[in-house]
Amino acid sequence: MTTPGDHPNPKPMNISTLQTHIQAPKQDLYGHPIYGALRTLGDVRTFMEHHVYAVWDFMSLLKSLQHTLAGTQTPWLPSDHPELVRFVNEIVLGEESDEDAEGKVRSHFTMYVEAMEEIGANTAPIKAFIADLRAGANVADRIEAEAIDPRIKEFVRYNFRLIERGQAHEIAAGFTFGREDLIPELFIRILDGPHFASLELPKLRYYFERHIEVDGDHHGPLSLKMVAELCGEKEEKWQAATEVARESIRQRIRFWDATYAQLKVPVA
């Protein structure tokens, strides 16, 4: 016998309930002061010199998903999630080999670095970082050596911990709720900043607008379906995905805090 307050058969979690659980940190992120703090080209240079690490590690999350869901090993084996394979491969195609504003094939990371160069941002650190990784350096050791705020280092380390655990539903939750579900709104808020429109930033503006278009209209909704399919009816997977989603958003807030602290924001 149950009392009115008992819930012997609680409703299983789903995407809607997960989204409810992360509304508070999302609103904190959307209300961050960084969006209105990009006042000058110098501010944008500083922002990009930090943000480029998030642009880079996005691809590692994505490639980890591709490896887990689509299988990149030989001998090849068929996937249990053919729709998700198509979705992930579509994102990889766009992120690794999209067309820039001039119709040239570029990865989005390369587009971002070229946008940095266009406005005179310092690309030497990220290029050295990539060169060292290409030569076999360990990611954890190499990010620790970077001359960047510890909160940005922890952002990258957190995403690589997800990758190293290798749980598809966790990686998908970090990718979806830490990236695909957030990025269109974050970039819209940057573009709509009170000073941003007056700055000459054609390549960066194209990068932001391209992500808003693709992620908002197509990739974002499909990524929600990916999380739902990977969690299925397993309550423990939903719980883990929810915690990863929360922490991914918290990590982004701390990343913005670290970047904002480097901007020369006038005192009111």
PDB file of N, CA and C in Angstrom, residues 87-144:
ATOM      1  N   PHE A  87      24.361  10.291 -38.872  1.00  0.00           N
ATOM      2  CA  PHE A  87      24.390  11.601 -38.243  1.00  0.00           C
ATOM      3  C   PHE A  87      25.813  12.025 -37.898  1.00  0.00           C
ATOM      4  N   VAL A  88      26.550  11.149 -37.231  1.00  0.00           N
ATOM      5  CA  VAL A  88      27.919  11.477 -36.823  1.00  0.00           C
ATOM      6  C   VAL A  88      28.803  11.702 -38.048  1.00  0.00           C
ATOM      7  N   ASN A  89      28.660  10.855 -39.040  1.00  0.00           N
ATOM      8  CA  ASN A  89      29.474  11.029 -40.245  1.00  0.00           C
ATOM      9  C   ASN A  89      29.141  12.329 -40.974  1.00  0.00           C
ATOM     10  N   GLU A  90      27.862  12.740 -40.939  1.00  0.00           N
ATOM     11  CA  GLU A  90      27.486  14.022 -41.534  1.00  0.00           C
ATOM     12  C   GLU A  90      28.181  15.184 -40.815  1.00  0.00           C
ATOM     13  N   ILE A  91      28.215  15.112 -39.478  1.00  0.00           N
ATOM     14  CA  ILE A  91      28.866  16.179 -38.719  1.00  0.00           C
ATOM     15  C   ILE A  91      30.366  16.199 -39.014  1.00  0.00           C
ATOM     16  N   VAL A  92      30.978  15.013 -39.035  1.00  0.00           N
ATOM     17  CA  VAL A  92      32.416  14.943 -39.331  1.00  0.00           C
ATOM     18  C   VAL A  92      32.699  15.526 -40.710  1.00  0.00           C
ATOM     19  N   LEU A  93      31.872  15.176 -41.682  1.00  0.00           N
ATOM     20  CA  LEU A  93      32.057  15.708 -43.030  1.00  0.00           C
ATOM     21  C   LEU A  93      32.065  17.229 -43.018  1.00  0.00           C
ATOM     22  N   GLY A  94      31.078  17.813 -42.324  1.00  0.00           N
ATOM     23  CA  GLY A  94      30.991  19.267 -42.275  1.00  0.00           C
ATOM     24  C   GLY A  94      32.108  19.903 -41.476  1.00  0.00           C
ATOM     25  N   GLU A  95      32.447  19.316 -40.346  1.00  0.00           N
ATOM     26  CA  GLU A  95      33.452  19.921 -39.480  1.00  0.00           C
ATOM     27  C   GLU A  95      34.861  19.783 -40.037  1.00  0.00           C
ATOM     28  N   GLU A  96      35.132  18.680 -40.710  1.00  0.00           N
ATOM     29  CA  GLU A  96      36.488  18.448 -41.220  1.00  0.00           C
ATOM     30  C   GLU A  96      36.694  18.963 -42.644  1.00  0.00           C
ATOM     31  N   SER A  97      35.595  19.145 -43.388  1.00  0.00           N
ATOM     32  CA  SER A  97      35.777  19.470 -44.811  1.00  0.00           C
ATOM     33  C   SER A  97      34.618  20.315 -45.334  1.00  0.00           C
ATOM     34  N   ASP A  98      34.291  21.377 -44.609  1.00  0.00           N
ATOM     35  CA  ASP A  98      33.253  22.308 -45.033  1.00  0.00           C
ATOM     36  C   ASP A  98      33.849  23.280 -46.053  1.00  0.00           C
ATOM     37  N   GLU A  99      33.004  24.122 -46.641  1.00  0.00           N
ATOM     38  CA  GLU A  99      33.483  25.172 -47.531  1.00  0.00           C
ATOM     39  C   GLU A  99      33.489  26.497 -46.796  1.00  0.00           C
ATOM     40  N   ASP A 100      34.565  27.247 -46.951  1.00  0.00           N
ATOM     41  CA  ASP A 100      34.621  28.567 -46.329  1.00  0.00           C
ATOM     42  C   ASP A 100      33.881  29.584 -47.197  1.00  0.00           C
ATOM     43  N   ALA A 101      33.955  30.840 -46.833  1.00  0.00           N
ATOM     44  CA  ALA A 101      33.203  31.874 -47.545  1.00  0.00           C
ATOM     45  C   ALA A 101      33.641  32.008 -49.000  1.00  0.00           C
ATOM     46  N   GLU A 102      34.839  31.541 -49.329  1.00  0.00           N
ATOM     47  CA  GLU A 102      35.348  31.621 -50.699  1.00  0.00           C
ATOM     48  C   GLU A 102      35.184  30.310 -51.453  1.00  0.00           C
ATOM     49  N   GLY A 103      34.517  29.331 -50.827  1.00  0.00           N
ATOM     50  CA  GLY A 103      34.299  28.049 -51.481  1.00  0.00           C
ATOM     51  C   GLY A 103      35.452  27.077 -51.363  1.00  0.00           C
ATOM     52  N   LYS A 104      36.453  27.407 -50.564  1.00  0.00           N
ATOM     53  CA  LYS A 104      37.583  26.512 -50.357  1.00  0.00           C
ATOM     54  C   LYS A 104      37.263  25.506 -49.254  1.00  0.00           C
ATOM     55  N   VAL A 105      37.699  24.278 -49.449  1.00  0.00           N
ATOM     56  CA  VAL A 105      37.442  23.238 -48.454  1.00  0.00           C
ATOM     57  C   VAL A 105      38.380  23.419 -47.267  1.00  0.00           C
ATOM     58  N   ARG A 106      37.792  23.513 -46.085  1.00  0.00           N
ATOM     59  CA  ARG A 106      38.544  23.743 -44.857  1.00  0.00           C
ATOM     60  C   ARG A 106      37.849  23.029 -43.701  1.00  0.00           C
ATOM     61  N   SER A 107      38.612  22.587 -42.712  1.00  0.00           N
ATOM     62  CA  SER A 107      38.002  22.193 -41.445  1.00  0.00           C
ATOM     63  C   SER A 107      37.563  23.458 -40.728  1.00  0.00           C
ATOM     64  N   HIS A 108      36.586  23.326 -39.843  1.00  0.00           N
ATOM     65  CA  HIS A 108      36.155  24.503 -39.087  1.00  0.00           C
ATOM     66  C   HIS A 108      37.274  25.002 -38.179  1.00  0.00           C
ATOM     67  N   PHE A 109      38.107  24.086 -37.698  1.00  0.00           N
ATOM     68  CA  PHE A 109      39.256  24.514 -36.897  1.00  0.00           C
ATOM     69  C   PHE A 109      40.189  25.394 -37.726  1.00  0.00           C
ATOM     70  N   THR A 110      40.469  24.973 -38.956  1.00  0.00           N
ATOM     71  CA  THR A 110      41.335  25.766 -39.826  1.00  0.00           C
ATOM     72  C   THR A 110      40.696  27.119 -40.142  1.00  0.00           C
ATOM     73  N   MET A 111      39.384  27.119 -40.380  1.00  0.00           N
ATOM     74  CA  MET A 111      38.690  28.394 -40.605  1.00  0.00           C
ATOM     75  C   MET A 111      38.878  29.325 -39.413  1.00  0.00           C
ATOM     76  N   TYR A 112      38.799  28.759 -38.223  1.00  0.00           N
ATOM     77  CA  TYR A 112      38.921  29.587 -37.018  1.00  0.00           C
ATOM     78  C   TYR A 112      40.328  30.159 -36.905  1.00  0.00           C
ATOM     79  N   VAL A 113      41.338  29.338 -37.149  1.00  0.00           N
ATOM     80  CA  VAL A 113      42.726  29.814 -37.078  1.00  0.00           C
ATOM     81  C   VAL A 113      42.957  30.893 -38.136  1.00  0.00           C
ATOM     82  N   GLU A 114      42.400  30.712 -39.317  1.00  0.00           N
ATOM     83  CA  GLU A 114      42.542  31.731 -40.357  1.00  0.00           C
ATOM     84  C   GLU A 114      41.819  33.021 -39.969  1.00  0.00           C
ATOM     85  N   ALA A 115      40.693  32.885 -39.268  1.00  0.00           N
ATOM     86  CA  ALA A 115      39.993  34.073 -38.768  1.00  0.00           C
ATOM     87  C   ALA A 115      40.832  34.792 -37.715  1.00  0.00           C
ATOM     88  N   MET A 116      41.564  34.023 -36.915  1.00  0.00           N
ATOM     89  CA  MET A 116      42.479  34.623 -35.946  1.00  0.00           C
ATOM     90  C   MET A 116      43.568  35.417 -36.675  1.00  0.00           C
ATOM     91  N   GLU A 117      44.137  34.801 -37.705  1.00  0.00           N
ATOM     92  CA  GLU A 117      45.214  35.458 -38.456  1.00  0.00           C
ATOM     93  C   GLU A 117      44.715  36.729 -39.134  1.00  0.00           C
ATOM     94  N   GLU A 118      43.469  36.706 -39.575  1.00  0.00           N
ATOM     95  CA  GLU A 118      42.902  37.867 -40.267  1.00  0.00           C
ATOM     96  C   GLU A 118      42.923  39.119 -39.402  1.00  0.00           C
ATOM     97  N   ILE A 119      42.763  38.951 -38.081  1.00  0.00           N
ATOM     98  CA  ILE A 119      42.719  40.128 -37.204  1.00  0.00           C
ATOM     99  C   ILE A 119      43.978  40.269 -36.351  1.00  0.00           C
ATOM    100  N   GLY A 120      45.000  39.468 -36.642  1.00  0.00           N
ATOM    101  CA  GLY A 120      46.267  39.614 -35.939  1.00  0.00           C
ATOM    102  C   GLY A 120      46.330  38.948 -34.584  1.00  0.00           C
ATOM    103  N   ALA A 121      45.436  37.988 -34.325  1.00  0.00           N
ATOM    104  CA  ALA A 121      45.531  37.237 -33.075  1.00  0.00           C
ATOM    105  C   ALA A 121      46.756  36.320 -33.128  1.00  0.00           C
ATOM    106  N   ASN A 122      47.283  35.997 -31.969  1.00  0.00           N
ATOM    107  CA  ASN A 122      48.484  35.168 -31.879  1.00  0.00           C
ATOM    108  C   ASN A 122      48.130  33.696 -32.060  1.00  0.00           C
ATOM    109  N   THR A 123      48.519  33.112 -33.172  1.00  0.00           N
ATOM    110  CA  THR A 123      48.242  31.701 -33.440  1.00  0.00           C
ATOM    111  C   THR A 123      49.430  30.797 -33.135  1.00  0.00           C
ATOM    112  N   ALA A 124      50.559  31.372 -32.728  1.00  0.00           N
ATOM    113  CA  ALA A 124      51.756  30.560 -32.483  1.00  0.00           C
ATOM    114  C   ALA A 124      51.523  29.501 -31.409  1.00  0.00           C
ATOM    115  N   PRO A 125      50.879  29.818 -30.268  1.00  0.00           N
ATOM    116  CA  PRO A 125      50.694  28.782 -29.242  1.00  0.00           C
ATOM    117  C   PRO A 125      49.853  27.597 -29.715  1.00  0.00           C
ATOM    118  N   ILE A 126      48.723  27.853 -30.382  1.00  0.00           N
ATOM    119  CA  ILE A 126      47.885  26.730 -30.800  1.00  0.00           C
ATOM    120  C   ILE A 126      48.563  25.933 -31.906  1.00  0.00           C
ATOM    121  N   LYS A 127      49.323  26.596 -32.776  1.00  0.00           N
ATOM    122  CA  LYS A 127      50.035  25.864 -33.823  1.00  0.00           C
ATOM    123  C   LYS A 127      51.137  24.995 -33.232  1.00  0.00           C
ATOM    124  N   ALA A 128      51.830  25.501 -32.221  1.00  0.00           N
ATOM    125  CA  ALA A 128      52.864  24.692 -31.557  1.00  0.00           C
ATOM    126  C   ALA A 128      52.227  23.518 -30.823  1.00  0.00           C
ATOM    127  N   PHE A 129      51.078  23.769 -30.203  1.00  0.00           N
ATOM    128  CA  PHE A 129      50.322  22.720 -29.506  1.00  0.00           C
ATOM    129  C   PHE A 129      49.973  21.591 -30.474  1.00  0.00           C
ATOM    130  N   ILE A 130      49.423  21.937 -31.629  1.00  0.00           N
ATOM    131  CA  ILE A 130      49.048  20.937 -32.631  1.00  0.00           C
ATOM    132  C   ILE A 130      50.284  20.211 -33.159  1.00  0.00           C
ATOM    133  N   ALA A 131      51.349  20.947 -33.408  1.00  0.00           N
ATOM    134  CA  ALA A 131      52.581  20.336 -33.928  1.00  0.00           C
ATOM    135  C   ALA A 131      53.134  19.307 -32.946  1.00  0.00           C
ATOM    136  N   ASP A 132      53.083  19.635 -31.664  1.00  0.00           N
ATOM    137  CA  ASP A 132      53.592  18.702 -30.659  1.00  0.00           C
ATOM    138  C   ASP A 132      52.717  17.458 -30.565  1.00  0.00           C
ATOM    139  N   LEU A 133      51.405  17.639 -30.647  1.00  0.00           N
ATOM    140  CA  LEU A 133      50.512  16.477 -30.635  1.00  0.00           C
ATOM    141  C   LEU A 133      50.752  15.605 -31.864  1.00  0.00           C
ATOM    142  N   ARG A 134      50.950  16.259 -32.994  1.00  0.00           N
ATOM    143  CA  ARG A 134      51.230  15.516 -34.228  1.00  0.00           C
ATOM    144  C   ARG A 134      52.520  14.688 -34.097  1.00  0.00           C
ATOM    145  N   ALA A 135      53.453  15.203 -33.302  1.00  0.00           N
ATOM    146  CA  ALA A 135      54.733  14.500 -33.097  1.00  0.00           C
ATOM    147  C   ALA A 135      54.643  13.440 -32.006  1.00  0.00           C
ATOM    148  N   GLY A 136      53.450  13.299 -31.387  1.00  0.00           N
ATOM    149  CA  GLY A 136      53.266  12.230 -30.417  1.00  0.00           C
ATOM    150  C   GLY A 136      53.179  12.658 -28.971  1.00  0.00           C
ATOM    151  N   ALA A 137      53.108  13.945 -28.692  1.00  0.00           N
ATOM    152  CA  ALA A 137      53.018  14.413 -27.305  1.00  0.00           C
ATOM    153  C   ALA A 137      51.711  13.952 -26.665  1.00  0.00           C
ATOM    154  N   ASN A 138      51.750  13.746 -25.362  1.00  0.00           N
ATOM    155  CA  ASN A 138      50.569  13.373 -24.596  1.00  0.00           C
ATOM    156  C   ASN A 138      49.673  14.593 -24.396  1.00  0.00           C
ATOM    157  N   VAL A 139      48.361  14.434 -24.605  1.00  0.00           N
ATOM    158  CA  VAL A 139      47.450  15.572 -24.522  1.00  0.00           C
ATOM    159  C   VAL A 139      47.473  16.194 -23.133  1.00  0.00           C
ATOM    160  N   ALA A 140      47.370  15.367 -22.091  1.00  0.00           N
ATOM    161  CA  ALA A 140      47.318  15.894 -20.728  1.00  0.00           C
ATOM    162  C   ALA A 140      48.584  16.669 -20.383  1.00  0.00           C
ATOM    163  N   ASP A 141      49.726  16.119 -20.750  1.00  0.00           N
ATOM    164  CA  ASP A 141      50.990  16.805 -20.473  1.00  0.00           C
ATOM    165  C   ASP A 141      51.097  18.093 -21.271  1.00  0.00           C
ATOM    166  N   ARG A 142      50.665  18.029 -22.515  1.00  0.00           N
ATOM    167  CA  ARG A 142      50.827  19.193 -23.387  1.00  0.00           C
ATOM    168  C   ARG A 142      49.902  20.336 -23.004  1.00  0.00           C
ATOM    169  N   ILE A 143      48.669  20.022 -22.616  1.00  0.00           N
ATOM    170  CA  ILE A 143      47.762  21.098 -22.215  1.00  0.00           C
ATOM    171  C   ILE A 143      48.223  21.710 -20.904  1.00  0.00           C
ATOM    172  N   GLU A 144      48.819  20.917 -20.038  1.00  0.00           N
ATOM    173  CA  GLU A 144      49.324  21.442 -18.765  1.00  0.00           C
ATOM    174  C   GLU A 144      50.441  22.451 -19.007  1.00  0.00           C
TER     175      GLU A 144
END
